[in-house]
Coordinates of C-alpha atoms in Angstrom, one line a residue:
M1 CA -18.7 49.9 -36.0
L2 CA -19.8 46.9 -38.1
L3 CA -16.7 45.0 -36.7
I4 CA -17.7 45.5 -33.1
P5 CA -20.4 42.8 -32.8
P6 CA -18.3 40.0 -34.3
A7 CA -15.4 41.1 -32.2
I8 CA -17.5 40.9 -29.0
L9 CA -18.9 37.5 -30.0
V10 CA -15.4 36.0 -30.6
A11 CA -14.0 37.6 -27.4
A12 CA -16.9 36.4 -25.3
A13 CA -16.6 32.8 -26.8
V14 CA -12.9 32.6 -26.0
M15 CA -13.3 33.9 -22.5
A16 CA -16.3 31.7 -21.7
A17 CA -14.5 28.6 -23.0
A18 CA -11.4 29.5 -20.9
L19 CA -13.5 30.0 -17.8
C20 CA -15.3 26.7 -18.4
V21 CA -12.0 24.9 -18.3
A22 CA -10.8 26.9 -15.2
L23 CA -14.1 26.5 -13.2
R24 CA -14.9 22.9 -14.0
P25 CA -12.7 21.3 -11.3
L26 CA -14.2 23.6 -8.7
L27 CA -17.7 22.9 -9.8
L28 CA -17.0 19.1 -9.7
R29 CA -16.3 19.5 -6.0
Y30 CA -19.1 22.0 -5.0
A31 CA -21.8 22.0 -7.6
L32 CA -22.5 18.5 -8.8
A33 CA -26.0 17.9 -10.3
R34 CA -27.2 14.5 -9.4
P35 CA -29.9 12.8 -11.5
N36 CA -33.5 13.4 -10.4
A37 CA -37.0 13.1 -11.7
R38 CA -36.4 15.9 -14.2
S39 CA -33.0 14.9 -15.4
S40 CA -32.0 13.5 -18.8
H41 CA -28.5 12.6 -17.5
K42 CA -27.6 9.4 -15.7
V43 CA -24.4 10.3 -14.0
P44 CA -23.6 13.2 -11.7
T45 CA -22.4 16.2 -13.7
P46 CA -21.0 19.6 -12.6
Q47 CA -23.4 22.6 -13.0
G48 CA -22.5 26.2 -13.0
G49 CA -21.3 26.7 -16.5
G50 CA -23.6 29.7 -16.7
I51 CA -21.0 31.6 -14.6
A52 CA -18.6 31.3 -17.5
V53 CA -21.2 32.2 -20.1
L54 CA -22.2 35.4 -18.2
A55 CA -18.7 36.4 -17.2
G56 CA -17.3 35.9 -20.7
A57 CA -20.3 37.8 -22.2
F58 CA -20.0 40.8 -19.8
L59 CA -16.3 41.0 -19.9
A60 CA -16.3 41.2 -23.7
L61 CA -19.1 43.7 -23.6
G62 CA -17.2 45.8 -21.1
M63 CA -14.1 45.8 -23.2
A64 CA -16.2 47.0 -26.2
L65 CA -17.8 49.8 -24.2
W66 CA -14.3 50.9 -22.9
L67 CA -12.8 50.9 -26.4
S68 CA -15.9 52.5 -28.1
P69 CA -17.6 54.7 -25.5
V70 CA -21.4 55.1 -25.9
E71 CA -23.9 57.6 -24.6
A72 CA -23.9 57.9 -20.8
E73 CA -27.5 56.9 -20.6
A74 CA -27.0 53.7 -22.5
G75 CA -23.9 52.9 -20.5
R76 CA -25.8 53.4 -17.2
G77 CA -28.6 51.2 -18.5
L78 CA -26.3 48.3 -19.3
F79 CA -24.6 48.7 -15.9
V80 CA -27.9 48.3 -14.1
L81 CA -28.8 45.4 -16.3
V82 CA -25.5 43.6 -15.5
L83 CA -26.2 44.2 -11.7
A84 CA -29.7 42.8 -12.0
T85 CA -28.4 39.8 -14.0
A86 CA -25.6 39.2 -11.4
A87 CA -28.2 39.3 -8.6
L88 CA -30.4 36.8 -10.4
A89 CA -27.3 34.6 -11.0
A90 CA -26.7 34.7 -7.3
V91 CA -30.2 33.5 -6.7
G92 CA -29.7 30.7 -9.1
A93 CA -26.3 29.7 -7.5
W94 CA -28.0 29.6 -4.1
D95 CA -30.7 27.5 -5.5
D96 CA -28.2 25.2 -7.2
I97 CA -26.4 24.5 -3.9
R98 CA -29.3 24.7 -1.5
P99 CA -32.8 24.8 -3.1
L100 CA -34.9 27.8 -2.1
P101 CA -38.6 27.7 -1.3
A102 CA -40.6 28.4 -4.5
S103 CA -42.2 31.5 -3.1
L104 CA -39.0 33.1 -2.1
R105 CA -37.4 32.2 -5.4
L106 CA -40.3 33.9 -7.2
V107 CA -40.1 37.1 -5.2
L108 CA -36.4 37.4 -5.8
Q109 CA -36.9 36.8 -9.5
A110 CA -39.6 39.4 -9.6
A111 CA -37.3 42.0 -8.0
C112 CA -34.6 41.4 -10.6
V113 CA -37.0 41.6 -13.5
G114 CA -38.5 44.7 -12.0
I115 CA -35.2 46.4 -11.8
V116 CA -34.6 45.8 -15.5
L117 CA -38.1 46.8 -16.4
F118 CA -38.3 50.0 -14.4
A119 CA -34.6 51.2 -14.3
V120 CA -33.2 50.0 -17.6
A121 CA -36.1 50.4 -20.0
P122 CA -38.5 52.9 -18.4
E123 CA -39.1 54.6 -21.7
L124 CA -40.4 51.6 -23.6
R125 CA -44.1 51.3 -24.4
L126 CA -45.6 48.6 -26.6
F127 CA -49.3 49.5 -26.4
P128 CA -49.5 53.2 -25.4
E129 CA -52.9 53.6 -27.1
L130 CA -54.4 50.3 -25.9
M131 CA -53.8 50.2 -22.1
P132 CA -52.6 52.4 -19.2
L133 CA -49.0 52.5 -18.3
A134 CA -49.5 50.6 -15.0
V135 CA -51.3 47.8 -16.8
E136 CA -48.7 47.5 -19.4
R137 CA -45.9 47.5 -16.9
G138 CA -47.7 44.8 -14.8
L139 CA -48.1 42.6 -17.8
A140 CA -44.4 43.2 -18.8
L141 CA -43.3 42.2 -15.3
L142 CA -45.3 38.9 -15.4
A143 CA -44.0 38.2 -18.9
G144 CA -40.4 38.8 -17.8
I145 CA -40.8 36.5 -14.8
W146 CA -42.3 33.8 -16.9
F147 CA -39.5 34.1 -19.5
V148 CA -36.9 33.8 -16.8
N149 CA -38.5 30.6 -15.6
L150 CA -39.3 29.1 -18.9
V151 CA -35.6 29.2 -20.0
N152 CA -34.8 27.5 -16.7
F153 CA -37.5 24.9 -17.3
M154 CA -36.3 24.2 -20.8
D155 CA -32.7 23.7 -19.7
G156 CA -33.2 20.0 -19.1
L157 CA -31.3 18.5 -22.1
D158 CA -27.7 18.8 -23.4
W159 CA -27.4 21.6 -25.9
V160 CA -31.2 22.5 -25.8
T161 CA -30.5 26.0 -24.5
V162 CA -27.7 26.5 -26.9
A163 CA -30.0 25.4 -29.8
G164 CA -32.8 27.7 -28.6
I165 CA -31.0 30.9 -27.5
L166 CA -27.9 31.1 -29.6
P167 CA -29.7 31.6 -32.9
L168 CA -32.0 34.1 -31.3
A169 CA -29.0 36.1 -29.9
G170 CA -27.1 35.9 -33.1
A171 CA -30.1 37.2 -35.0
L172 CA -30.5 40.2 -32.6
A173 CA -26.7 40.9 -32.9
L174 CA -27.2 41.2 -36.7
A175 CA -30.3 43.3 -36.1
G176 CA -28.2 45.8 -34.1
S177 CA -25.7 46.0 -36.9
L178 CA -28.4 46.6 -39.5
G179 CA -30.1 49.4 -37.4
V180 CA -33.2 47.4 -36.6
I181 CA -32.5 47.8 -32.9
D182 CA -30.0 50.2 -31.3
P183 CA -26.4 49.2 -31.6
V184 CA -25.7 48.7 -27.9
T185 CA -28.6 46.2 -27.6
G186 CA -27.0 44.4 -30.6
W187 CA -23.7 44.4 -28.7
L188 CA -25.4 42.8 -25.7
A189 CA -26.9 40.1 -28.0
A190 CA -23.5 39.4 -29.6
A191 CA -22.0 39.0 -26.1
L192 CA -24.7 36.5 -25.1
C193 CA -24.3 34.7 -28.4
G194 CA -20.5 34.4 -27.9
G195 CA -20.8 33.3 -24.3
L196 CA -23.1 30.5 -25.3
A197 CA -20.8 29.5 -28.2
G198 CA -17.9 29.2 -25.8
F199 CA -19.9 27.1 -23.4
A200 CA -21.4 24.8 -26.2
P201 CA -18.4 22.4 -26.5
F202 CA -18.7 21.6 -22.8
N203 CA -22.4 21.0 -23.0
R204 CA -22.2 18.8 -26.1
P205 CA -24.0 15.5 -25.6
V206 CA -22.9 13.8 -23.4
A207 CA -22.4 17.0 -21.4
K208 CA -19.4 17.6 -19.2
L209 CA -20.9 20.8 -17.8
F210 CA -24.4 22.2 -17.3
L211 CA -25.5 25.8 -17.1
G212 CA -27.3 25.4 -13.8
D213 CA -29.8 27.8 -12.4
V214 CA -26.9 30.2 -12.0
G215 CA -26.9 30.4 -15.9
S216 CA -30.4 29.6 -17.1
L217 CA -32.2 32.2 -15.0
P218 CA -30.0 35.2 -15.9
I219 CA -29.8 34.1 -19.5
G220 CA -33.6 34.2 -19.5
L221 CA -33.5 37.7 -18.1
V222 CA -31.1 39.0 -20.7
T223 CA -33.0 37.3 -23.5
A224 CA -36.3 38.7 -22.3
Y225 CA -34.7 42.2 -22.2
L226 CA -33.4 41.8 -25.8
L227 CA -36.8 40.7 -27.1
Y228 CA -38.4 43.6 -25.2
R229 CA -36.1 46.0 -26.9
L230 CA -36.9 44.5 -30.3
A231 CA -40.7 44.8 -29.6
G232 CA -40.2 48.3 -28.4
A233 CA -38.5 49.2 -31.7
G234 CA -41.8 48.3 -33.5
H235 CA -41.2 44.7 -34.2
L236 CA -43.6 42.9 -31.9
A237 CA -44.2 40.0 -34.3
A238 CA -40.5 39.3 -34.7
A239 CA -40.1 39.4 -30.9
M240 CA -42.9 36.8 -30.6
I241 CA -41.6 34.6 -33.4
L242 CA -37.9 34.3 -32.3
P243 CA -38.5 32.4 -29.0
L244 CA -41.6 30.6 -30.1
Y245 CA -40.4 27.0 -29.6
H246 CA -39.2 27.6 -26.0
L247 CA -42.3 29.7 -25.3
A248 CA -44.7 27.1 -26.7
D249 CA -43.1 24.0 -25.2
A250 CA -42.9 25.6 -21.7
T251 CA -46.3 27.3 -21.7
I252 CA -48.3 24.3 -23.0
T253 CA -46.5 22.0 -20.6
L254 CA -47.3 24.3 -17.7
L255 CA -51.0 24.6 -18.6
R256 CA -51.3 20.8 -19.0
R257 CA -49.7 20.2 -15.6
L258 CA -52.0 22.8 -14.0
A259 CA -55.0 21.1 -15.6
R260 CA -53.9 17.8 -14.1
G261 CA -53.6 19.4 -10.7
E262 CA -49.8 18.7 -10.5
R263 CA -47.4 20.7 -8.4
V264 CA -45.9 22.8 -11.2
W265 CA -42.9 23.8 -9.1
E266 CA -41.7 20.2 -8.7
A267 CA -39.3 18.4 -11.0
H268 CA -40.9 16.5 -14.0
R269 CA -40.3 15.2 -17.4
S270 CA -43.4 16.4 -19.2
H271 CA -41.8 18.9 -21.7
F272 CA -42.1 18.0 -25.3
Y273 CA -38.3 17.8 -25.8
Q274 CA -38.3 15.3 -22.8
Q275 CA -41.1 13.3 -24.3
A276 CA -39.1 13.1 -27.5
T277 CA -36.2 11.3 -25.8
T278 CA -38.6 9.0 -24.0
N279 CA -40.3 8.2 -27.3
G280 CA -37.1 7.2 -29.0
F281 CA -35.4 10.3 -30.3
S282 CA -31.7 10.6 -29.5
V283 CA -30.5 13.8 -27.8
L284 CA -28.8 15.0 -30.9
A285 CA -31.9 14.4 -33.0
V286 CA -34.0 16.5 -30.5
V287 CA -31.6 19.4 -30.3
G288 CA -30.9 19.3 -34.0
R289 CA -34.5 19.7 -34.8
V290 CA -34.9 22.5 -32.3
A291 CA -31.9 24.3 -33.8
L292 CA -33.3 23.9 -37.4
L293 CA -36.7 25.2 -36.2
N294 CA -35.1 28.2 -34.6
L295 CA -33.2 29.0 -37.7
A296 CA -36.5 28.9 -39.6
L297 CA -38.0 31.2 -36.9
V298 CA -35.1 33.6 -37.4
A299 CA -35.9 33.7 -41.1
L300 CA -39.6 34.3 -40.5
A301 CA -38.8 37.0 -37.9
G302 CA -36.5 38.7 -40.5
L303 CA -39.3 38.6 -43.1
S304 CA -41.7 40.2 -40.6
I305 CA -39.2 43.0 -40.1
A306 CA -38.7 43.5 -43.9
L307 CA -42.4 43.4 -44.6
P308 CA -44.1 45.3 -41.7
E309 CA -47.6 45.5 -43.2
L310 CA -50.1 44.0 -40.8
P311 CA -51.4 41.1 -43.1
Y312 CA -47.8 39.9 -43.5
Q313 CA -47.3 40.0 -39.7
F314 CA -50.2 37.6 -39.3
V315 CA -48.9 35.3 -42.1
F316 CA -45.4 35.1 -40.6
L317 CA -46.8 34.5 -37.1
A318 CA -49.1 31.8 -38.4
A319 CA -46.2 30.1 -40.3
A320 CA -44.1 30.2 -37.2
A321 CA -46.9 28.7 -35.1
L322 CA -47.5 26.0 -37.7
L323 CA -43.8 24.9 -37.8
T324 CA -43.6 25.0 -34.0
G325 CA -46.8 23.0 -33.6
L326 CA -45.6 20.3 -36.1
L327 CA -42.3 19.8 -34.2
L328 CA -44.1 19.6 -30.8
R329 CA -46.5 17.0 -32.3
R330 CA -43.5 15.0 -33.7
F331 CA -41.8 15.0 -30.3
A332 CA -45.0 13.9 -28.6
N333 CA -45.6 11.1 -31.1
G334 CA -42.0 9.8 -31.5
P335 CA -39.9 9.1 -34.6
R336 CA -41.5 7.4 -37.6
H337 CA -40.4 3.9 -38.4
G338 CA -40.4 1.9 -41.6

């Protein structure tokens, strides 16, 4: 059983890479991303690499489930998750080719998140003693919608999604192998990690292929589900620490834009990682720092699991917040000279 997650990861990476090669000529013709106010690229680049990431991940996961059958309930849950993810990918593909109105896009996203929340993980409760079920479900729905969008918002620089999500998914794959979360959730994390690993060479600066909304939105959904499972296993602090850079950058940026009265649904270059490139950081310097921070967050999340006492949870959360805040400040101020 310990060999299954790495086997899934390798298979997903190989299939995702092969699909990137196969799909790129088609995407060059029909899904070209042209530079706009949000873009960090200067030449038209094909988008839609998320198709390869998701297809590679789910094909590898399906093979693992076929070779190593799991409980029927877990299998049904994954099937529904794949359907909801595919539906959200279709919304993203539509938006990539012909942009949807923001209100319709939000409704469709909410429907996909709701399917996962109510059909795939109906038994999960994070705060059963603090709030009624309806309130908790409502908050979880809002959190899921926000996470889907924040991954999309943060996918504005070569390799930044790989630097943010790949370490997180790898950590959760390991958590499944160690019994921290259920094994099937760990397999899903390994599949996502492998899919992103196979896509990474094509998104290396200067990127030859982008994820597109067809990739970033469903990757946000799968990541949110993985973190929800981790929190539901009694590791809320770890679930908050792992995505902290993406969460902080996107949330602070959104609040600042709201405070300035900006139209938050329009393209912009206000994220801290975007400010960093404007302030003189190279793309590799930005994504390298994001990746290093995320590895540190993985370590802090692991410590929070190993030391579950409440005082330690606050210590590790505070350390994660401090490291994240320091990087955001560095990005906002630019590199030091002299």
